[in-house]
PDB file of C-alpha atoms and ligand atoms in Angstrom:
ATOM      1  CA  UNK A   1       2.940  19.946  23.817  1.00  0.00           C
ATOM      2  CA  UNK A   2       5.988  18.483  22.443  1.00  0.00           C
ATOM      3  CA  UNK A   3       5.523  14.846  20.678  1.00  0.00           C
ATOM      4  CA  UNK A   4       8.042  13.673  23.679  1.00  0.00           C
ATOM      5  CA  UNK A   5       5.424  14.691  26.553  1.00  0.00           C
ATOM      6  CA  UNK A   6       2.514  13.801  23.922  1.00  0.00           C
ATOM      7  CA  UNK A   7       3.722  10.269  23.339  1.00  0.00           C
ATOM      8  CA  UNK A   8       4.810   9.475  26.975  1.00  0.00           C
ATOM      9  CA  UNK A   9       1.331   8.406  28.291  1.00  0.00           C
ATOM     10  CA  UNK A  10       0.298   6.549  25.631  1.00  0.00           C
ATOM     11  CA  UNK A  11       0.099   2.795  26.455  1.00  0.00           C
ATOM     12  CA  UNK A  12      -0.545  -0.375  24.259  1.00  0.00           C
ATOM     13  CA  UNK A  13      -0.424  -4.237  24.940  1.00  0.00           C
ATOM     14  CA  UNK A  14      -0.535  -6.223  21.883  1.00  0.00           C
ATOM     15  CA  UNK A  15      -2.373  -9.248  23.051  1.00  0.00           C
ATOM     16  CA  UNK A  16      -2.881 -12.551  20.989  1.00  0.00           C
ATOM     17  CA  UNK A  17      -6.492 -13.440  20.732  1.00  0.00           C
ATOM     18  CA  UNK A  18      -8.729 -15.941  19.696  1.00  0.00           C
ATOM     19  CA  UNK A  19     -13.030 -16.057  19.213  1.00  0.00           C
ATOM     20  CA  UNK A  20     -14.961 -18.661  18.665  1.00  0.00           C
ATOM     21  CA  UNK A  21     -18.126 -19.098  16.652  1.00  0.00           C
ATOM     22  CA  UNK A  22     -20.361 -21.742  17.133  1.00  0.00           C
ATOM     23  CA  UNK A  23     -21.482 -23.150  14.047  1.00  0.00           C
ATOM     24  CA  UNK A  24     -25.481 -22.595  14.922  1.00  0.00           C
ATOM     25  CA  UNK A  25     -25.164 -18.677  14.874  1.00  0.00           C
ATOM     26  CA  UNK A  26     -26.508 -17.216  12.629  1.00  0.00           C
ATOM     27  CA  UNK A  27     -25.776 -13.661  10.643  1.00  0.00           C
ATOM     28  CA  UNK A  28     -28.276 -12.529  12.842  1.00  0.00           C
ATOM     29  CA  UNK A  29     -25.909 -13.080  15.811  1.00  0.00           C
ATOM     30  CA  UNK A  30     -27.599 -10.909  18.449  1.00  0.00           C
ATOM     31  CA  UNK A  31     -31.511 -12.913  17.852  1.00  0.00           C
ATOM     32  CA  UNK A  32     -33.009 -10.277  19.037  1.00  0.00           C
ATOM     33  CA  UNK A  33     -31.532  -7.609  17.157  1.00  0.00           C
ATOM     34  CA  UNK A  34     -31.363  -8.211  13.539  1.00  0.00           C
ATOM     35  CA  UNK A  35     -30.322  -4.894  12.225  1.00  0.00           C
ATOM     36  CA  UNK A  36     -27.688  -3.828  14.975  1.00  0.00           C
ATOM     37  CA  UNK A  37     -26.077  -7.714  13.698  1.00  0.00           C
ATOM     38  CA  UNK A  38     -25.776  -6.558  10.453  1.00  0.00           C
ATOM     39  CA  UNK A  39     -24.314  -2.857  10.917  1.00  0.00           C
ATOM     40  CA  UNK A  40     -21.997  -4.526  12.849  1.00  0.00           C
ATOM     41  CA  UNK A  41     -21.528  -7.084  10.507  1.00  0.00           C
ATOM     42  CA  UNK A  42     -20.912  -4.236   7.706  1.00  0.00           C
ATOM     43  CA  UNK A  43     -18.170  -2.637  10.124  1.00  0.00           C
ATOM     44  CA  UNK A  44     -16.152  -5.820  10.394  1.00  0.00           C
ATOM     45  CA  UNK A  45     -16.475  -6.513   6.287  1.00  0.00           C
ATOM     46  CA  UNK A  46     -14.502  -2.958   6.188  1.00  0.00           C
ATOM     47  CA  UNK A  47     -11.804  -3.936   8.780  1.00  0.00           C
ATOM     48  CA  UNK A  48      -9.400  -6.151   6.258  1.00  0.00           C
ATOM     49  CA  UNK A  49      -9.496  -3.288   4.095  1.00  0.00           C
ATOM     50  CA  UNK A  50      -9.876  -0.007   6.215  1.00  0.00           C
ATOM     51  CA  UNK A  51      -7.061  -1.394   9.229  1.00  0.00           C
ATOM     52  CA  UNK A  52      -4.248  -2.228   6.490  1.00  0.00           C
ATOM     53  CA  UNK A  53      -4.947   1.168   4.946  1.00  0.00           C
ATOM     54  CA  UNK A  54      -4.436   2.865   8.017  1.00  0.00           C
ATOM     55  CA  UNK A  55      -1.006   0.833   8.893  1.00  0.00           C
ATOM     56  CA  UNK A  56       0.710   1.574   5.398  1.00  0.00           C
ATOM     57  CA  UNK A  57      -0.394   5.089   6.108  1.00  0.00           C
ATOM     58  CA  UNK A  58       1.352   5.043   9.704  1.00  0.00           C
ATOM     59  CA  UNK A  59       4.151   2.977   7.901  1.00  0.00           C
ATOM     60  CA  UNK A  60       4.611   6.227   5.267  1.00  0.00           C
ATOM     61  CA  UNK A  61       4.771   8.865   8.083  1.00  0.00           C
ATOM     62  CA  UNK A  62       7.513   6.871  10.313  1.00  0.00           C
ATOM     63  CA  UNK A  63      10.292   8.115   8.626  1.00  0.00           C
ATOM     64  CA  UNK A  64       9.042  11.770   9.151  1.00  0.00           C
ATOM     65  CA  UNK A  65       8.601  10.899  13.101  1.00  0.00           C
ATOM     66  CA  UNK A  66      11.583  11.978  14.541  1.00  0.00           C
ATOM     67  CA  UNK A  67      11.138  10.995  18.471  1.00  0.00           C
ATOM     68  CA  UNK A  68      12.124   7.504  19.647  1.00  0.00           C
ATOM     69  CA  UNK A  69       8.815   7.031  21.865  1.00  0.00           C
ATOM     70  CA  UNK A  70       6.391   8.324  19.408  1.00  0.00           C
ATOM     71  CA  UNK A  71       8.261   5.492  17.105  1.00  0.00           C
ATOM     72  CA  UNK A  72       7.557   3.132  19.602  1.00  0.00           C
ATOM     73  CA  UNK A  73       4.049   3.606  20.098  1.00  0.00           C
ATOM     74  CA  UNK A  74       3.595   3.846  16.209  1.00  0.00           C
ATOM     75  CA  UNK A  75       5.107   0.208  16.028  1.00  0.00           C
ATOM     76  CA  UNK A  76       3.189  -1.017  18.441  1.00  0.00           C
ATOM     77  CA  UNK A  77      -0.592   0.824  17.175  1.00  0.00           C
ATOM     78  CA  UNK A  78       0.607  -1.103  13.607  1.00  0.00           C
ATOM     79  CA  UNK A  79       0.709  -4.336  15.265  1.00  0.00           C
ATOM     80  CA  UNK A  80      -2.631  -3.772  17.369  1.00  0.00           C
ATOM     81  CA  UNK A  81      -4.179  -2.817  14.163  1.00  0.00           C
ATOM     82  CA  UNK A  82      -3.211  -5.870  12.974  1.00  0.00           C
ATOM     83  CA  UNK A  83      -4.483  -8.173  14.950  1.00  0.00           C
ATOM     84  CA  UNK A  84      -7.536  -6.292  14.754  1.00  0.00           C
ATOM     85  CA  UNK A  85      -8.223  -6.954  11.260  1.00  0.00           C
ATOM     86  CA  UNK A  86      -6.948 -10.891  11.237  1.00  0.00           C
ATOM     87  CA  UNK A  87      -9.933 -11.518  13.593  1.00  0.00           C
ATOM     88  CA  UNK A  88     -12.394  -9.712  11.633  1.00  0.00           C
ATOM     89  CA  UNK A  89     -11.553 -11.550   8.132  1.00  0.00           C
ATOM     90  CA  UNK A  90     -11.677 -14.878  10.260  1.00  0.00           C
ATOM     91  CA  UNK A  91     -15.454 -13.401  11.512  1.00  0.00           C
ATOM     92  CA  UNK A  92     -16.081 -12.201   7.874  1.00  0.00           C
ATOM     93  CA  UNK A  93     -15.035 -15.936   6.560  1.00  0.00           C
ATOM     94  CA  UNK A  94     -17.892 -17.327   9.293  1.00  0.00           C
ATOM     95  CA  UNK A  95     -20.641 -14.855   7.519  1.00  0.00           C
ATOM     96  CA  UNK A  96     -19.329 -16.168   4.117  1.00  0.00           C
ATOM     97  CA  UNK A  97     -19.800 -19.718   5.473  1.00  0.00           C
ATOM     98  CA  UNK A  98     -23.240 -19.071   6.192  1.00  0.00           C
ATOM     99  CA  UNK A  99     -23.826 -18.409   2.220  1.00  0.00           C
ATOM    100  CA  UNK A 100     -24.249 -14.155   2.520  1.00  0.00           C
ATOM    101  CA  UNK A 101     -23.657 -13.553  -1.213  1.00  0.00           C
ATOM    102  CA  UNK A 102     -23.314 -10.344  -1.575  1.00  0.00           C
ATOM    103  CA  UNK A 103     -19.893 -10.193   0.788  1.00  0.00           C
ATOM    104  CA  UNK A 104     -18.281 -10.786  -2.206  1.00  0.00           C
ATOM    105  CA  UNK A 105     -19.093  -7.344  -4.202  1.00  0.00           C
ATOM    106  CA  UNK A 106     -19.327  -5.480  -0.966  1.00  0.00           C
ATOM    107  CA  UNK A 107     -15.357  -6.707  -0.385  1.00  0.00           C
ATOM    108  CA  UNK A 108     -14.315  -5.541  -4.094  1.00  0.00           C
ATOM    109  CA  UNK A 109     -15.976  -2.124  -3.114  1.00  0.00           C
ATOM    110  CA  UNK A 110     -13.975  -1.442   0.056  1.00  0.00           C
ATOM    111  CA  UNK A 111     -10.539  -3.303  -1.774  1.00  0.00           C
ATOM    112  CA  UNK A 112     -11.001  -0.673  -4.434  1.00  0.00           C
ATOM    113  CA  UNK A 113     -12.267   2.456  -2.536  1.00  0.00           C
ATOM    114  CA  UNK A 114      -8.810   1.891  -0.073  1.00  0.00           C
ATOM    115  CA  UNK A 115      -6.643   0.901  -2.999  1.00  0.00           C
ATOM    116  CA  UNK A 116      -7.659   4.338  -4.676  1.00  0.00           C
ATOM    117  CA  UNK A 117      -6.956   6.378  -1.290  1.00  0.00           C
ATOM    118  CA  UNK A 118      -3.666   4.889  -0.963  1.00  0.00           C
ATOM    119  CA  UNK A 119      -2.434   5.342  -4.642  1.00  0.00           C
ATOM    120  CA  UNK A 120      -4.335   8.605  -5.501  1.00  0.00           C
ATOM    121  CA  UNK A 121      -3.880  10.675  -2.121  1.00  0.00           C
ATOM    122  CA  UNK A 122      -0.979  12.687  -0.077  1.00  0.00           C
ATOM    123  CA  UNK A 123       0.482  11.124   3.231  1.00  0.00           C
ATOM    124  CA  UNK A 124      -1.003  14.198   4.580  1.00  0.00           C
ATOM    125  CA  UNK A 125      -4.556  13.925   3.075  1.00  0.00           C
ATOM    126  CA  UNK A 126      -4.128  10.148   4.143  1.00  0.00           C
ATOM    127  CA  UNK A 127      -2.716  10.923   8.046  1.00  0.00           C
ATOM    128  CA  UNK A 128      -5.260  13.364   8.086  1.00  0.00           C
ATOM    129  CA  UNK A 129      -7.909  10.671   7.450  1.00  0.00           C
ATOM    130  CA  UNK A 130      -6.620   8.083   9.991  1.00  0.00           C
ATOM    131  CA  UNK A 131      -6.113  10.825  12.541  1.00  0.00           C
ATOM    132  CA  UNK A 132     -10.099  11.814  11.574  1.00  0.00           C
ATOM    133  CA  UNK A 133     -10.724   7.648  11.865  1.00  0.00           C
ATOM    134  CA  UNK A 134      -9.268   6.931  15.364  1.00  0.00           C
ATOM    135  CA  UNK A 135     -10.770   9.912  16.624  1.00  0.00           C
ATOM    136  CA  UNK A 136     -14.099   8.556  15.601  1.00  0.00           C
ATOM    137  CA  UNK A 137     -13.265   4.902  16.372  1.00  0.00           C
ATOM    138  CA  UNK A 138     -12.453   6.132  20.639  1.00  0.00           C
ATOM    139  CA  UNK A 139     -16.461   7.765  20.147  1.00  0.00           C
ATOM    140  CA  UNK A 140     -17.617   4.778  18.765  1.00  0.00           C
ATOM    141  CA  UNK A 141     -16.204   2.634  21.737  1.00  0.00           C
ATOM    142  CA  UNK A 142     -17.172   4.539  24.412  1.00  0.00           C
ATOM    143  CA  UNK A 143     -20.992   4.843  22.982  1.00  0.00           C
ATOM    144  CA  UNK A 144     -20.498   0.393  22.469  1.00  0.00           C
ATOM    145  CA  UNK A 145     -19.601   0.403  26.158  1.00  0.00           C
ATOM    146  CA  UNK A 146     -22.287   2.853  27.808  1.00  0.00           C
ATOM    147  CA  UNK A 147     -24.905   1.401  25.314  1.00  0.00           C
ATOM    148  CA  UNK A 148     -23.364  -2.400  26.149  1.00  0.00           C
ATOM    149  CA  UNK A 149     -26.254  -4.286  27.431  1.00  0.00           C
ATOM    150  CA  UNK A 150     -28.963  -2.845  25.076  1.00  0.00           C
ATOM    151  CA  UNK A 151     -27.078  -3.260  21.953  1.00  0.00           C
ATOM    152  CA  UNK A 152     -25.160  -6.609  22.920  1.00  0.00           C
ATOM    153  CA  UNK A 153     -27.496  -7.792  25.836  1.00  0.00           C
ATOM    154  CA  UNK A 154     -27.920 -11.785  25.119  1.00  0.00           C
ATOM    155  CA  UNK A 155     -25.782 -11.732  21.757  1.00  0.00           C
ATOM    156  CA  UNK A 156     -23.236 -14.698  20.547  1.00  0.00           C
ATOM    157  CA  UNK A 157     -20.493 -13.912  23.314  1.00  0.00           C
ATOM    158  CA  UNK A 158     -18.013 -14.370  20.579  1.00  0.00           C
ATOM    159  CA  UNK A 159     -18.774 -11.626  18.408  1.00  0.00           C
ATOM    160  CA  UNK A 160     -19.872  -8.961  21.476  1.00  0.00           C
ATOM    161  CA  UNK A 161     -16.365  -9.996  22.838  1.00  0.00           C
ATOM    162  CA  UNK A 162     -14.968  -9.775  19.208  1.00  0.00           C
ATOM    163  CA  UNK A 163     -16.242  -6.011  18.905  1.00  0.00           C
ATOM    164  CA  UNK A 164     -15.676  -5.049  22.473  1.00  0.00           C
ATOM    165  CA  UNK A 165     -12.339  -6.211  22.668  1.00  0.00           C
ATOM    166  CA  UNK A 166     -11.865  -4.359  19.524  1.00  0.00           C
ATOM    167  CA  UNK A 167     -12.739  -1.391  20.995  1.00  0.00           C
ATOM    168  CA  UNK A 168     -11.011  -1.457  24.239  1.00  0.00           C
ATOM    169  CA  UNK A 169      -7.903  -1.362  21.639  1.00  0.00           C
ATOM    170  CA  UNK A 170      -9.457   1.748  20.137  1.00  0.00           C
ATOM    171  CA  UNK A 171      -9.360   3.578  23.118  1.00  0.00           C
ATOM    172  CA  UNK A 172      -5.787   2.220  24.221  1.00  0.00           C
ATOM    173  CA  UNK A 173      -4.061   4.029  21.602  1.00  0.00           C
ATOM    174  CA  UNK A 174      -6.467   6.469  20.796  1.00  0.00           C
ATOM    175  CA  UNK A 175      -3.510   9.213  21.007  1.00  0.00           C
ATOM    176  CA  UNK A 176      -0.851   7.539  18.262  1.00  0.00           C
ATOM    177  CA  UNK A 177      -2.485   8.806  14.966  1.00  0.00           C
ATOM    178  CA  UNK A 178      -3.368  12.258  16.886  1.00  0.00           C
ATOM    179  CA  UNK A 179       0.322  12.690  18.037  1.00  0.00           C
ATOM    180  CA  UNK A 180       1.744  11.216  14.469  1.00  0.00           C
ATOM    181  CA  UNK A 181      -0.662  13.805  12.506  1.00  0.00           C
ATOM    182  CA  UNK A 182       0.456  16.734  14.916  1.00  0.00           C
ATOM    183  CA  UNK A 183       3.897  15.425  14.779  1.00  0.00           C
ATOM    184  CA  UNK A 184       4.063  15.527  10.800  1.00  0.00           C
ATOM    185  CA  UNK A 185       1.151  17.912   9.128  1.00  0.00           C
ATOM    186  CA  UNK A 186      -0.478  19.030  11.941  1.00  0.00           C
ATOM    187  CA  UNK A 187      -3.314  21.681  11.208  1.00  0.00           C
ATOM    188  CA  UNK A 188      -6.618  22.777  12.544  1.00  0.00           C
ATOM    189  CA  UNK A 189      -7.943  22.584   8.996  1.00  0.00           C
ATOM    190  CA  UNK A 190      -6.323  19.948   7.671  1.00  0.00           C
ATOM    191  CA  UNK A 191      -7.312  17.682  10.851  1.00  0.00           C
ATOM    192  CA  UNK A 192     -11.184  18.411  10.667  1.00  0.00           C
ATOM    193  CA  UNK A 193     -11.322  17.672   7.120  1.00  0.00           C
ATOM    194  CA  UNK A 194      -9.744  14.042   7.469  1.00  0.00           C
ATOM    195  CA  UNK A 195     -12.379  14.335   9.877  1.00  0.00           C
ATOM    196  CA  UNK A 196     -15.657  14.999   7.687  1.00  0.00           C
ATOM    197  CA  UNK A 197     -14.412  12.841   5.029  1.00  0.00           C
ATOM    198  CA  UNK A 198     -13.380   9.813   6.862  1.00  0.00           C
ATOM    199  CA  UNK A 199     -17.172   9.591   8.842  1.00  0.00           C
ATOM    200  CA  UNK A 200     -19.068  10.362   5.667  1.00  0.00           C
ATOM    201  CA  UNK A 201     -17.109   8.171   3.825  1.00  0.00           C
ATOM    202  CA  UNK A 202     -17.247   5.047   6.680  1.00  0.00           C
ATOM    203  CA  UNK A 203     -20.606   5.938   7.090  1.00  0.00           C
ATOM    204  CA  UNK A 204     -21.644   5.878   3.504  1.00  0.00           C
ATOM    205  CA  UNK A 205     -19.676   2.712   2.772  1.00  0.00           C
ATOM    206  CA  UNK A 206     -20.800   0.699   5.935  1.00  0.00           C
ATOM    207  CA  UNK A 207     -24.766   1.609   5.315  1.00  0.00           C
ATOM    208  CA  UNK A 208     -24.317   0.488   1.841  1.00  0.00           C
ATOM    209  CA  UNK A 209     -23.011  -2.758   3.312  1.00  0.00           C
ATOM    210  CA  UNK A 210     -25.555  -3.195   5.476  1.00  0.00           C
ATOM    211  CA  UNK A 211     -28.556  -2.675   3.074  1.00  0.00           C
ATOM    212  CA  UNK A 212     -27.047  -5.069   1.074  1.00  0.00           C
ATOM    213  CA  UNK A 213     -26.906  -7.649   3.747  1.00  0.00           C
ATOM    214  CA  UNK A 214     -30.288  -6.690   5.491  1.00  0.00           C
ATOM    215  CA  UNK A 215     -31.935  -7.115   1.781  1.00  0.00           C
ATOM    216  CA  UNK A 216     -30.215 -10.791   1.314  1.00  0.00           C
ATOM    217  CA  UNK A 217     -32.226 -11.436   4.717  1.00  0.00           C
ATOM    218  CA  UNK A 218     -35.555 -10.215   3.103  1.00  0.00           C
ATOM    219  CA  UNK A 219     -35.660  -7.642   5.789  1.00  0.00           C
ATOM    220  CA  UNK A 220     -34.677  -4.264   4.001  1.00  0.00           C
ATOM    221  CA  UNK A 221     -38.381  -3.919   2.793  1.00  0.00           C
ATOM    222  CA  UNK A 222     -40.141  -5.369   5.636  1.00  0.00           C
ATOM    223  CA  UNK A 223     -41.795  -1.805   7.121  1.00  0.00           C
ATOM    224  CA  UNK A 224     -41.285  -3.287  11.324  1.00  0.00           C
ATOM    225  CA  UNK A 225     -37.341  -3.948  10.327  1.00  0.00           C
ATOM    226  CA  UNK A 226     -37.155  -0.623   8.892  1.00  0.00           C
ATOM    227  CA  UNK A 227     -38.671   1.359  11.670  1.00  0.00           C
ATOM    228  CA  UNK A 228     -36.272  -0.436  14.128  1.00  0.00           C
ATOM    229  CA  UNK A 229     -33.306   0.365  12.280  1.00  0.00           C
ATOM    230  CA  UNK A 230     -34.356   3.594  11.978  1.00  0.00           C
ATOM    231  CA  UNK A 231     -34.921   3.636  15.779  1.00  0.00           C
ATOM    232  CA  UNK A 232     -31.729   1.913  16.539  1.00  0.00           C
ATOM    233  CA  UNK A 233     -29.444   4.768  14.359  1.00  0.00           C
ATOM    234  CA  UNK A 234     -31.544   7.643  15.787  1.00  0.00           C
ATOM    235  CA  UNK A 235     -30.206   5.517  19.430  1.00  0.00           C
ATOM    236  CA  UNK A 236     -27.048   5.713  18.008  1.00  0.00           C
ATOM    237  CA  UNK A 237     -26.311   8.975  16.893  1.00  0.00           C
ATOM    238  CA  UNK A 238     -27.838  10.382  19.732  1.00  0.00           C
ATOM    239  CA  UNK A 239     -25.250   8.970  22.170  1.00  0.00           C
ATOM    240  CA  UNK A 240     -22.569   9.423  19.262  1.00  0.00           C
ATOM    241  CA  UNK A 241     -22.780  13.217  18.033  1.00  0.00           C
ATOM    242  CA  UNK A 242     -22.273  15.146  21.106  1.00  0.00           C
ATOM    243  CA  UNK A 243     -19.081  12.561  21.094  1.00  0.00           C
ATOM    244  CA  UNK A 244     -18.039  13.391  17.648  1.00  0.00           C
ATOM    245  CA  UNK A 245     -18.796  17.209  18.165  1.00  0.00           C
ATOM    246  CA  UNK A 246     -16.121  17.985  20.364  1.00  0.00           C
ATOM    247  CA  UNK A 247     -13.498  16.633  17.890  1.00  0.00           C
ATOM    248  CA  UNK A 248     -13.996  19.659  16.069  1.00  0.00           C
ATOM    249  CA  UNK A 249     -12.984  22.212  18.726  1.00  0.00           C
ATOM    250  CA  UNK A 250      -9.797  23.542  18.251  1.00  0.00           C
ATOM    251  CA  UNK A 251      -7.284  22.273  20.808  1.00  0.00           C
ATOM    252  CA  UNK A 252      -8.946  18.541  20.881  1.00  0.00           C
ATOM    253  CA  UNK A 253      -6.897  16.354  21.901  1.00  0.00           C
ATOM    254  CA  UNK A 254      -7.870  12.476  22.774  1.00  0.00           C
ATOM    255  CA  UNK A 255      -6.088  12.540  25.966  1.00  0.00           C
ATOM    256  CA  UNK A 256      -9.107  14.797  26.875  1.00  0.00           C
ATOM    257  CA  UNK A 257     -11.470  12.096  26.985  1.00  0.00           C
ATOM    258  CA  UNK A 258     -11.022   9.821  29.962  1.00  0.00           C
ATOM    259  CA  UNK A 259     -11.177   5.678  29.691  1.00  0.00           C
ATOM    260  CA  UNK A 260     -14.343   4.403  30.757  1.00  0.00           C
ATOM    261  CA  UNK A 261     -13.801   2.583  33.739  1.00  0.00           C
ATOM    262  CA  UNK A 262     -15.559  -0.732  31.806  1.00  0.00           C
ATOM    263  CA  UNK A 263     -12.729  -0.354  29.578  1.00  0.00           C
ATOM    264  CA  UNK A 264      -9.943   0.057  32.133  1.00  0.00           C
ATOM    265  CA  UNK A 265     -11.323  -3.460  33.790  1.00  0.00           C
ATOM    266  CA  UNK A 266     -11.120  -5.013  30.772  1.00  0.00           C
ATOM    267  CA  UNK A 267      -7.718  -4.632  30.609  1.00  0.00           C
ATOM    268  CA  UNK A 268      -7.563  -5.501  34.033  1.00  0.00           C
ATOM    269  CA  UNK A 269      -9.108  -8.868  33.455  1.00  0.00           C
ATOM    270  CA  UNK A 270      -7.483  -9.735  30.526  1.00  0.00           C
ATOM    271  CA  UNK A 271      -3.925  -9.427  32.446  1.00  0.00           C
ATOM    272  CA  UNK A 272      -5.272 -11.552  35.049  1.00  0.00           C
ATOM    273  CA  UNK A 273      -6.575 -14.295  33.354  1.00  0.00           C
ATOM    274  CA  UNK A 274      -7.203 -13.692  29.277  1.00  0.00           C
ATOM    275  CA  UNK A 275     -11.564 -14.643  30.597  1.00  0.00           C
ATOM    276  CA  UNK A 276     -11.643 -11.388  29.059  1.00  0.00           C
ATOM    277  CA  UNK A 277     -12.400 -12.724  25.511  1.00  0.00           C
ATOM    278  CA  UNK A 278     -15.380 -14.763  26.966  1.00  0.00           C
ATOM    279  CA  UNK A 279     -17.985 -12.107  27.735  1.00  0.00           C
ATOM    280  CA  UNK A 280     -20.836 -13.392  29.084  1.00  0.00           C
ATOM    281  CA  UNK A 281     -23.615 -11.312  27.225  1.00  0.00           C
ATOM    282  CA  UNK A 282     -26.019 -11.885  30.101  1.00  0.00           C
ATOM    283  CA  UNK A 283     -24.320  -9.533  32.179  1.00  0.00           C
ATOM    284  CA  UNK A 284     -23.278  -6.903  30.680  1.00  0.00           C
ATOM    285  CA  UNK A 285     -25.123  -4.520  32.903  1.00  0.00           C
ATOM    286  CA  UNK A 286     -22.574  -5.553  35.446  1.00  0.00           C
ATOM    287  CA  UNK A 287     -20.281  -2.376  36.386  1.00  0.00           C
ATOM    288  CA  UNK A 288     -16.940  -4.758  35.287  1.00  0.00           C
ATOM    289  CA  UNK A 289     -16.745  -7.292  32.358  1.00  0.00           C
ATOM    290  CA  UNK A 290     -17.926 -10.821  33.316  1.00  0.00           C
ATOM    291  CA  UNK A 291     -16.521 -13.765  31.713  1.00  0.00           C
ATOM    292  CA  UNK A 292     -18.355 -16.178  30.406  1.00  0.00           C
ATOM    293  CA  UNK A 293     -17.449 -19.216  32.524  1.00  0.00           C
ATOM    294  CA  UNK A 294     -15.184 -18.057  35.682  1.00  0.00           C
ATOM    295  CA  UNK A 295     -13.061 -20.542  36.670  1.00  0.00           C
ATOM    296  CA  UNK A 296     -13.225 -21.772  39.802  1.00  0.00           C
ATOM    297  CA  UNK A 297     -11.451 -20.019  42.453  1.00  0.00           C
ATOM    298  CA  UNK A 298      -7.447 -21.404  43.125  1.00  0.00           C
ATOM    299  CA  UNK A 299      -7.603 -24.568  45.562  1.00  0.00           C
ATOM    300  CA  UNK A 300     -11.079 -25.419  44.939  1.00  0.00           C
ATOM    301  CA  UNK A 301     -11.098 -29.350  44.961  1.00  0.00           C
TER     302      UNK A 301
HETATM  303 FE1  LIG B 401      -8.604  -1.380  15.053  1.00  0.00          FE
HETATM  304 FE1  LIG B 402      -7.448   2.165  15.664  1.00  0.00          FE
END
């Protein structure tokens, strides 16, 4: 496939959002579920470092890109990612506000484990990474959506539409780091090792993040919190690995994977009406994102 055909379907809208968090929540913004809260919680203290890291990395292979609409759709993934990580800090600045200490040497960790990637590694060891990243981040948001109601079922409807929107983002330009890679360094090899070494490293970063939160909460050594998080990552990686398996077959390509129609009405909403970025949490067994408060229908007196 040539980048021309590769980069012609790909299709991004950078919207301008806004969440709001009311000052009762809590860290624990899903009540029910403590330790999903604070995983998540961990993910979003990684985005202000992890997103920017990605964008100078896209910003380093645009001069190689030599196709005008695979230049395009890196221009406009840099300014999705973008947003993406200015709402996260203004979420992470809410945790801080509710007096989580240890954000402050988690955030040193991540400024220094990104600053070293950046300054010590190739633009192919670091395209290779991003490319291994996004294809991780579209597996992540389709397991969010199908797993929707259990994980954010009753949740602050800010952060579940924080996340979600987040992800619907994911998988709208889940093919611009694929084509970019392919376009510059592409490689079988090369590909699946950006692979392994972006999820171990994510993984091992955001579970250190986690403990670290989950012990400020007196809950890391509480044996009925442990067994649930256990419970809750065996969940996860169940409807995750078959996901992240078939990255490694030669000839994947995210166009394979199809948008979950939850997704796709998302989008759909959002265009009508931006109600998108009010999920009501109550109802997220519903087949199509419901907003919060609907307005009432044009013409109603
Ligand atoms: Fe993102
Ligand atoms: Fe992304």
């Amino acid at each position: 496939m040539t980048a021309t055909t590769a980069a012609a379907d790909n299709r991004m809208t950078v919207r301008q959002v806004e969440f709001a968090y009311p000052a009762t929540m809590r860290g624990h913004w899903n009540p029910g579920k403590p330790e999903f809260s604070h995983i998540v919680n961990a993910g979003s203290l990684a985005m202000p470092y992890l997103e920017p890291y990605l964008i100078k990395t896209m910003r380093a292979a645009r001069p190689l890109v030599r196709d005008a609409t695979l230049q395009a759709d890196l221009d406009s993934y840099i300014r999705q990612e973008a947003t993406h990580y200015k709402q996260h800090r203004v979420f992470n600045d809410e945790l801080k506000a509710r007096g989580y200490r240890a954000i402050e040497a988690i955030e040193a960790r991540l400024a220094r484990e990104y600053g070293e990637l950046e300054s010590t590694r190739s633009l192919e060891f670091n395209l290779a990474y991003a490319e291994g990243f996004e294809s991780m981040a579209l597996a992540v948001g389709e397991m969010l959506i199908e797993d929707r109601e259990y994980l954010f079922g009753n949740s602050e409807s800010g952060v579940a539409s924080l996340v979600l929107w987040h992800f619907v983002e994911e998988i709208e330009h889940k093919n611009v780091a694929f084509d970019v890679f392919e376009h510059v360094h592409g490689n079988y090899f090369r590909r699946v090792h950006g692979l392994l070494y972006a999820i171990t490293h994510i993984f091992l970063l955001t579970r250190g993040n986690y403990q670290a939160l989950l012990k400020e909460d007196g809950l890391w050594r509480n044996w009925r919190s442990r067994v649930t998080l256990l419970l809750l990552i065996g969940r996860i990686f169940r409807k995750l690995t078959p996901k992240l398996l078939r990255i490694l077959v030669p000839g994947y390509n995210p166009r394979q994977v199809g948008d979950p129609p939850w997704a796709s009405l998302w989008v759909k909403l959002f265009a009508r009406d931006r109600s998108a970025l009010r999920l009501d949490t109550r109802r997220l067994d519903a087949a199509e994102p419901i907003p919060l408060a609907a307005p009432p229908p044009a013409g109603t007196p």
